[in-house]
């Protein structure tokens, strides 16, 4: 009897150790804590929802991984990756040469453009000299922010940075800034709101690859070749199955605003 109990105890301990090992193998996926609809935000119950959430759900399923979502402030998301607080950044992060200096990326899983949005006055000139006396709001630590610093700040525009694009949009609607520049998908959603319709209009698109980088990818730690291979294979699998197209169809505001990988 004692021998059977010992065997059962050893088996139980082995299973516990195995389960602990599996738990440690789960991927911690980092989302920026700041809302970025329709890509990622929390619903009334506190659950993460949006295009990015649906996409990483599909990718984790394709990798056969149980993923845990971790919210991290946008300006601390790369340090969180480097310190092993998270394993993957999946948060509409543009692949740029500067970011490649400190982290690696998966293959691109979507591309977008930037929209310049301003007052509803019919003036579509967004040249640096034309906006020299204007204020431009952007979300900090984004390709939009770098673009306005490189293009508009030298001409004399006043640049104001925000923690979220939504805050910039609110200040634009209230007249506290003159223009904002952000993701086409996000800005089209803003212009469809009552506030957006009342105050503002689309001015121009920015499609230059030098501004936008290589597209949006998952950020991973330098040298993590195994995880990159798994992510790349899963992204290809979701694309081949039509998963990205099916996800995008759930968000009408993203129609023509983003492009996803094709098989």
Tab-separated table of C-alpha atoms in Angstrom:
chain	number	residue	atom	x	y	z
A	1	UNK	CA	0.000	0.000	0.000
A	2	UNK	CA	2.826	2.383	0.982
A	3	UNK	CA	4.607	1.666	-2.308
A	4	UNK	CA	1.454	2.552	-4.270
A	5	UNK	CA	1.080	5.788	-2.336
A	6	UNK	CA	4.699	6.686	-3.057
A	7	UNK	CA	4.213	5.986	-6.764
A	8	UNK	CA	1.078	8.135	-6.806
A	9	UNK	CA	2.936	10.930	-5.028
A	10	UNK	CA	5.846	10.779	-7.487
A	11	UNK	CA	3.402	10.812	-10.411
A	12	UNK	CA	1.523	13.773	-8.943
A	13	UNK	CA	4.751	15.666	-8.360
A	14	UNK	CA	5.877	14.895	-11.903
A	15	UNK	CA	2.623	16.173	-13.347
A	16	UNK	CA	2.860	19.307	-11.222
A	17	UNK	CA	6.392	19.942	-12.453
A	18	UNK	CA	5.302	19.336	-16.047
A	19	UNK	CA	2.386	21.732	-15.673
A	20	UNK	CA	4.695	24.336	-14.152
A	21	UNK	CA	7.069	23.909	-17.078
A	22	UNK	CA	4.242	24.354	-19.527
A	23	UNK	CA	3.056	27.452	-17.690
A	24	UNK	CA	6.535	28.931	-17.925
A	25	UNK	CA	6.511	28.268	-21.661
A	26	UNK	CA	3.427	30.429	-22.227
A	27	UNK	CA	4.096	33.610	-24.185
A	28	UNK	CA	3.523	36.968	-22.546
A	29	UNK	CA	2.137	39.315	-25.185
A	30	UNK	CA	2.606	43.024	-24.552
A	31	UNK	CA	-0.142	45.476	-25.518
A	32	UNK	CA	0.231	49.210	-25.016
A	33	UNK	CA	-1.973	50.088	-22.039
A	34	UNK	CA	-3.186	53.223	-23.805
A	35	UNK	CA	-6.347	52.599	-25.879
A	36	UNK	CA	-5.790	52.451	-29.640
A	37	UNK	CA	-9.165	51.536	-31.171
A	38	UNK	CA	-10.044	49.780	-33.360
A	39	UNK	CA	-6.771	47.899	-32.886
A	40	UNK	CA	-6.659	47.418	-29.129
A	41	UNK	CA	-8.673	48.740	-26.205
A	42	UNK	CA	-10.703	47.432	-23.288
A	43	UNK	CA	-14.435	46.877	-23.377
A	44	UNK	CA	-16.791	47.709	-20.499
A	45	UNK	CA	-15.885	44.455	-18.740
A	46	UNK	CA	-12.146	45.181	-18.889
A	47	UNK	CA	-11.454	42.622	-21.626
A	48	UNK	CA	-8.996	43.475	-24.396
A	49	UNK	CA	-10.734	43.746	-27.779
A	50	UNK	CA	-9.868	44.946	-31.280
A	51	UNK	CA	-8.185	43.954	-34.516
A	52	UNK	CA	-4.777	43.373	-32.892
A	53	UNK	CA	-6.339	41.186	-30.198
A	54	UNK	CA	-8.181	39.039	-32.733
A	55	UNK	CA	-5.020	38.769	-34.832
A	56	UNK	CA	-2.747	37.657	-31.983
A	57	UNK	CA	-5.435	35.191	-30.842
A	58	UNK	CA	-5.267	33.633	-34.320
A	59	UNK	CA	-1.470	33.663	-34.382
A	60	UNK	CA	-1.193	32.104	-30.911
A	61	UNK	CA	-3.628	29.386	-31.986
A	62	UNK	CA	-1.526	28.728	-35.100
A	63	UNK	CA	1.575	28.447	-32.888
A	64	UNK	CA	-0.316	26.176	-30.467
A	65	UNK	CA	0.694	28.534	-27.665
A	66	UNK	CA	-1.319	29.731	-24.706
A	67	UNK	CA	-0.723	33.478	-24.653
A	68	UNK	CA	-1.032	35.802	-21.696
A	69	UNK	CA	-1.798	39.482	-22.341
A	70	UNK	CA	0.186	42.066	-20.399
A	71	UNK	CA	-0.492	45.806	-20.520
A	72	UNK	CA	2.527	48.049	-20.640
A	73	UNK	CA	2.782	51.822	-21.067
A	74	UNK	CA	3.728	52.536	-24.688
A	75	UNK	CA	6.893	54.443	-23.802
A	76	UNK	CA	8.073	51.510	-21.675
A	77	UNK	CA	7.108	48.644	-23.958
A	78	UNK	CA	10.561	48.031	-25.471
A	79	UNK	CA	12.275	48.070	-22.038
A	80	UNK	CA	9.599	45.610	-20.852
A	81	UNK	CA	10.565	43.276	-23.700
A	82	UNK	CA	14.278	43.631	-22.990
A	83	UNK	CA	13.777	42.919	-19.279
A	84	UNK	CA	11.746	39.732	-20.000
A	85	UNK	CA	8.548	41.207	-18.539
A	86	UNK	CA	6.968	40.338	-21.881
A	87	UNK	CA	8.070	38.043	-24.706
A	88	UNK	CA	6.397	39.732	-27.673
A	89	UNK	CA	5.310	43.278	-28.500
A	90	UNK	CA	2.065	43.042	-30.471
A	91	UNK	CA	0.830	46.597	-30.463
A	92	UNK	CA	0.745	48.261	-33.899
A	93	UNK	CA	4.505	48.810	-33.755
A	94	UNK	CA	6.079	50.007	-36.990
A	95	UNK	CA	9.279	48.268	-38.053
A	96	UNK	CA	11.955	50.962	-38.356
A	97	UNK	CA	15.758	50.922	-38.630
A	98	UNK	CA	16.072	52.694	-35.266
A	99	UNK	CA	13.963	50.057	-33.506
A	100	UNK	CA	15.868	47.282	-35.283
A	101	UNK	CA	18.978	48.515	-33.477
A	102	UNK	CA	17.575	47.306	-30.149
A	103	UNK	CA	14.990	44.594	-30.946
A	104	UNK	CA	14.148	42.127	-33.708
A	105	UNK	CA	10.823	41.798	-35.522
A	106	UNK	CA	8.596	39.141	-37.015
A	107	UNK	CA	7.515	39.399	-40.619
A	108	UNK	CA	5.089	42.247	-41.318
A	109	UNK	CA	1.478	41.393	-40.435
A	110	UNK	CA	-0.117	44.556	-41.780
A	111	UNK	CA	0.656	47.879	-43.404
A	112	UNK	CA	-1.098	51.198	-43.083
A	113	UNK	CA	-0.676	54.820	-44.090
A	114	UNK	CA	-0.813	58.034	-42.081
A	115	UNK	CA	-3.526	60.653	-42.465
A	116	UNK	CA	-3.184	64.354	-41.868
A	117	UNK	CA	-6.425	65.669	-40.357
A	118	UNK	CA	-7.317	69.275	-39.670
A	119	UNK	CA	-10.139	71.845	-39.536
A	120	UNK	CA	-13.029	71.554	-41.936
A	121	UNK	CA	-12.091	74.539	-44.105
A	122	UNK	CA	-11.303	73.023	-47.516
A	123	UNK	CA	-7.591	73.936	-47.268
A	124	UNK	CA	-5.708	70.788	-48.311
A	125	UNK	CA	-2.212	72.294	-48.352
A	126	UNK	CA	-0.181	70.503	-45.690
A	127	UNK	CA	3.256	71.644	-46.810
A	128	UNK	CA	5.699	72.488	-44.002
A	129	UNK	CA	5.794	76.202	-44.856
A	130	UNK	CA	2.009	76.410	-45.063
A	131	UNK	CA	1.709	74.918	-41.568
A	132	UNK	CA	4.644	76.883	-40.137
A	133	UNK	CA	2.436	78.868	-37.762
A	134	UNK	CA	0.159	75.958	-36.854
A	135	UNK	CA	0.147	73.510	-33.948
A	136	UNK	CA	0.310	69.791	-34.738
A	137	UNK	CA	-0.560	67.093	-32.211
A	138	UNK	CA	0.815	63.549	-32.382
A	139	UNK	CA	1.066	60.488	-30.178
A	140	UNK	CA	4.555	60.336	-28.709
A	141	UNK	CA	7.128	57.692	-29.665
A	142	UNK	CA	5.453	56.894	-32.994
A	143	UNK	CA	6.407	57.223	-36.652
A	144	UNK	CA	3.952	60.149	-36.781
A	145	UNK	CA	5.878	61.937	-34.046
A	146	UNK	CA	9.193	61.416	-35.819
A	147	UNK	CA	7.695	62.636	-39.096
A	148	UNK	CA	6.420	65.913	-37.657
A	149	UNK	CA	9.687	66.498	-35.771
A	150	UNK	CA	11.676	65.943	-38.974
A	151	UNK	CA	9.327	67.749	-41.364
A	152	UNK	CA	7.265	70.371	-39.559
A	153	UNK	CA	9.269	71.413	-36.492
A	154	UNK	CA	12.148	72.884	-38.563
A	155	UNK	CA	9.613	75.053	-40.444
A	156	UNK	CA	8.323	76.503	-37.170
A	157	UNK	CA	5.228	74.437	-36.429
A	158	UNK	CA	4.433	73.939	-32.753
A	159	UNK	CA	4.533	70.216	-31.990
A	160	UNK	CA	2.520	68.826	-29.097
A	161	UNK	CA	2.838	65.180	-28.082
A	162	UNK	CA	0.217	63.063	-26.346
A	163	UNK	CA	0.159	59.725	-24.581
A	164	UNK	CA	-2.611	58.532	-26.934
A	165	UNK	CA	-3.963	59.475	-30.342
A	166	UNK	CA	-7.405	59.802	-28.795
A	167	UNK	CA	-6.168	62.691	-26.633
A	168	UNK	CA	-4.775	64.429	-29.714
A	169	UNK	CA	-8.096	63.938	-31.500
A	170	UNK	CA	-9.991	65.438	-28.557
A	171	UNK	CA	-7.772	68.529	-28.563
A	172	UNK	CA	-8.208	68.857	-32.322
A	173	UNK	CA	-11.995	68.685	-31.965
A	174	UNK	CA	-11.931	71.332	-29.218
A	175	UNK	CA	-9.647	73.664	-31.183
A	176	UNK	CA	-6.628	73.398	-28.868
A	177	UNK	CA	-4.467	72.222	-31.786
A	178	UNK	CA	-4.775	72.839	-35.510
A	179	UNK	CA	-3.795	69.478	-37.034
A	180	UNK	CA	-2.987	65.928	-36.093
A	181	UNK	CA	-1.311	63.073	-37.929
A	182	UNK	CA	-2.027	59.423	-37.161
A	183	UNK	CA	-2.777	55.980	-38.524
A	184	UNK	CA	-5.268	56.079	-41.390
A	185	UNK	CA	-7.357	53.413	-39.693
A	186	UNK	CA	-7.585	55.345	-36.440
A	187	UNK	CA	-8.140	58.725	-38.082
A	188	UNK	CA	-10.891	57.417	-40.356
A	189	UNK	CA	-12.647	56.112	-37.253
A	190	UNK	CA	-12.334	59.514	-35.589
A	191	UNK	CA	-13.740	61.320	-38.639
A	192	UNK	CA	-16.750	58.999	-38.539
A	193	UNK	CA	-17.668	60.135	-35.009
A	194	UNK	CA	-19.991	63.065	-34.321
A	195	UNK	CA	-17.088	65.162	-33.022
A	196	UNK	CA	-14.959	64.281	-36.020
A	197	UNK	CA	-17.697	65.077	-38.517
A	198	UNK	CA	-18.388	68.421	-36.859
A	199	UNK	CA	-14.850	69.740	-36.656
A	200	UNK	CA	-12.502	68.162	-39.054
A	201	UNK	CA	-11.623	66.695	-42.420
A	202	UNK	CA	-9.045	64.519	-44.140
A	203	UNK	CA	-6.237	66.601	-45.621
A	204	UNK	CA	-3.643	64.227	-47.051
A	205	UNK	CA	-2.085	60.758	-46.862
A	206	UNK	CA	1.523	59.934	-46.056
A	207	UNK	CA	2.666	56.755	-47.783
A	208	UNK	CA	6.449	57.218	-47.923
A	209	UNK	CA	8.194	54.032	-46.783
A	210	UNK	CA	10.959	56.190	-45.291
A	211	UNK	CA	8.339	57.556	-42.878
A	212	UNK	CA	6.288	54.405	-42.325
A	213	UNK	CA	9.084	51.872	-42.125
A	214	UNK	CA	8.561	48.302	-43.291
A	215	UNK	CA	5.055	47.912	-41.898
A	216	UNK	CA	3.767	46.580	-38.579
A	217	UNK	CA	5.511	43.627	-36.961
A	218	UNK	CA	5.769	41.783	-33.664
A	219	UNK	CA	8.721	42.936	-31.581
A	220	UNK	CA	10.939	40.261	-30.046
A	221	UNK	CA	14.233	40.229	-28.180
A	222	UNK	CA	17.448	40.441	-30.167
A	223	UNK	CA	18.639	37.061	-31.360
A	224	UNK	CA	15.477	35.104	-30.493
A	225	UNK	CA	15.548	33.221	-33.780
A	226	UNK	CA	13.343	30.363	-32.564
A	227	UNK	CA	10.470	32.650	-31.569
A	228	UNK	CA	10.816	34.663	-34.776
A	229	UNK	CA	10.553	31.465	-36.834
A	230	UNK	CA	7.404	30.415	-34.938
A	231	UNK	CA	5.777	33.823	-35.312
A	232	UNK	CA	6.650	34.087	-39.016
A	233	UNK	CA	5.255	30.611	-39.721
A	234	UNK	CA	2.065	31.379	-37.796
A	235	UNK	CA	1.555	34.717	-39.574
A	236	UNK	CA	1.906	32.912	-42.911
A	237	UNK	CA	-0.562	30.231	-41.770
A	238	UNK	CA	-3.178	32.796	-40.693
A	239	UNK	CA	-2.726	34.661	-43.985
A	240	UNK	CA	-3.037	31.463	-46.019
A	241	UNK	CA	-6.240	30.470	-44.222
A	242	UNK	CA	-7.811	33.869	-44.880
A	243	UNK	CA	-7.806	34.614	-41.165
A	244	UNK	CA	-6.523	38.181	-41.455
A	245	UNK	CA	-9.148	39.024	-44.085
A	246	UNK	CA	-11.902	37.570	-41.882
A	247	UNK	CA	-10.701	39.617	-38.909
A	248	UNK	CA	-10.511	42.841	-40.913
A	249	UNK	CA	-14.068	42.273	-42.173
A	250	UNK	CA	-15.247	42.664	-38.561
A	251	UNK	CA	-13.988	46.256	-38.530
A	252	UNK	CA	-15.575	48.234	-41.402
A	253	UNK	CA	-13.524	51.331	-40.556
A	254	UNK	CA	-10.382	49.426	-41.554
A	255	UNK	CA	-11.569	48.759	-45.100
A	256	UNK	CA	-8.934	50.209	-47.460
A	257	UNK	CA	-7.025	51.545	-44.432
A	258	UNK	CA	-4.778	48.517	-43.919
A	259	UNK	CA	-3.400	45.698	-46.039
A	260	UNK	CA	-2.543	42.278	-44.622
A	261	UNK	CA	-0.226	39.533	-45.929
A	262	UNK	CA	-1.472	37.423	-48.791
A	263	UNK	CA	-0.713	33.696	-49.272
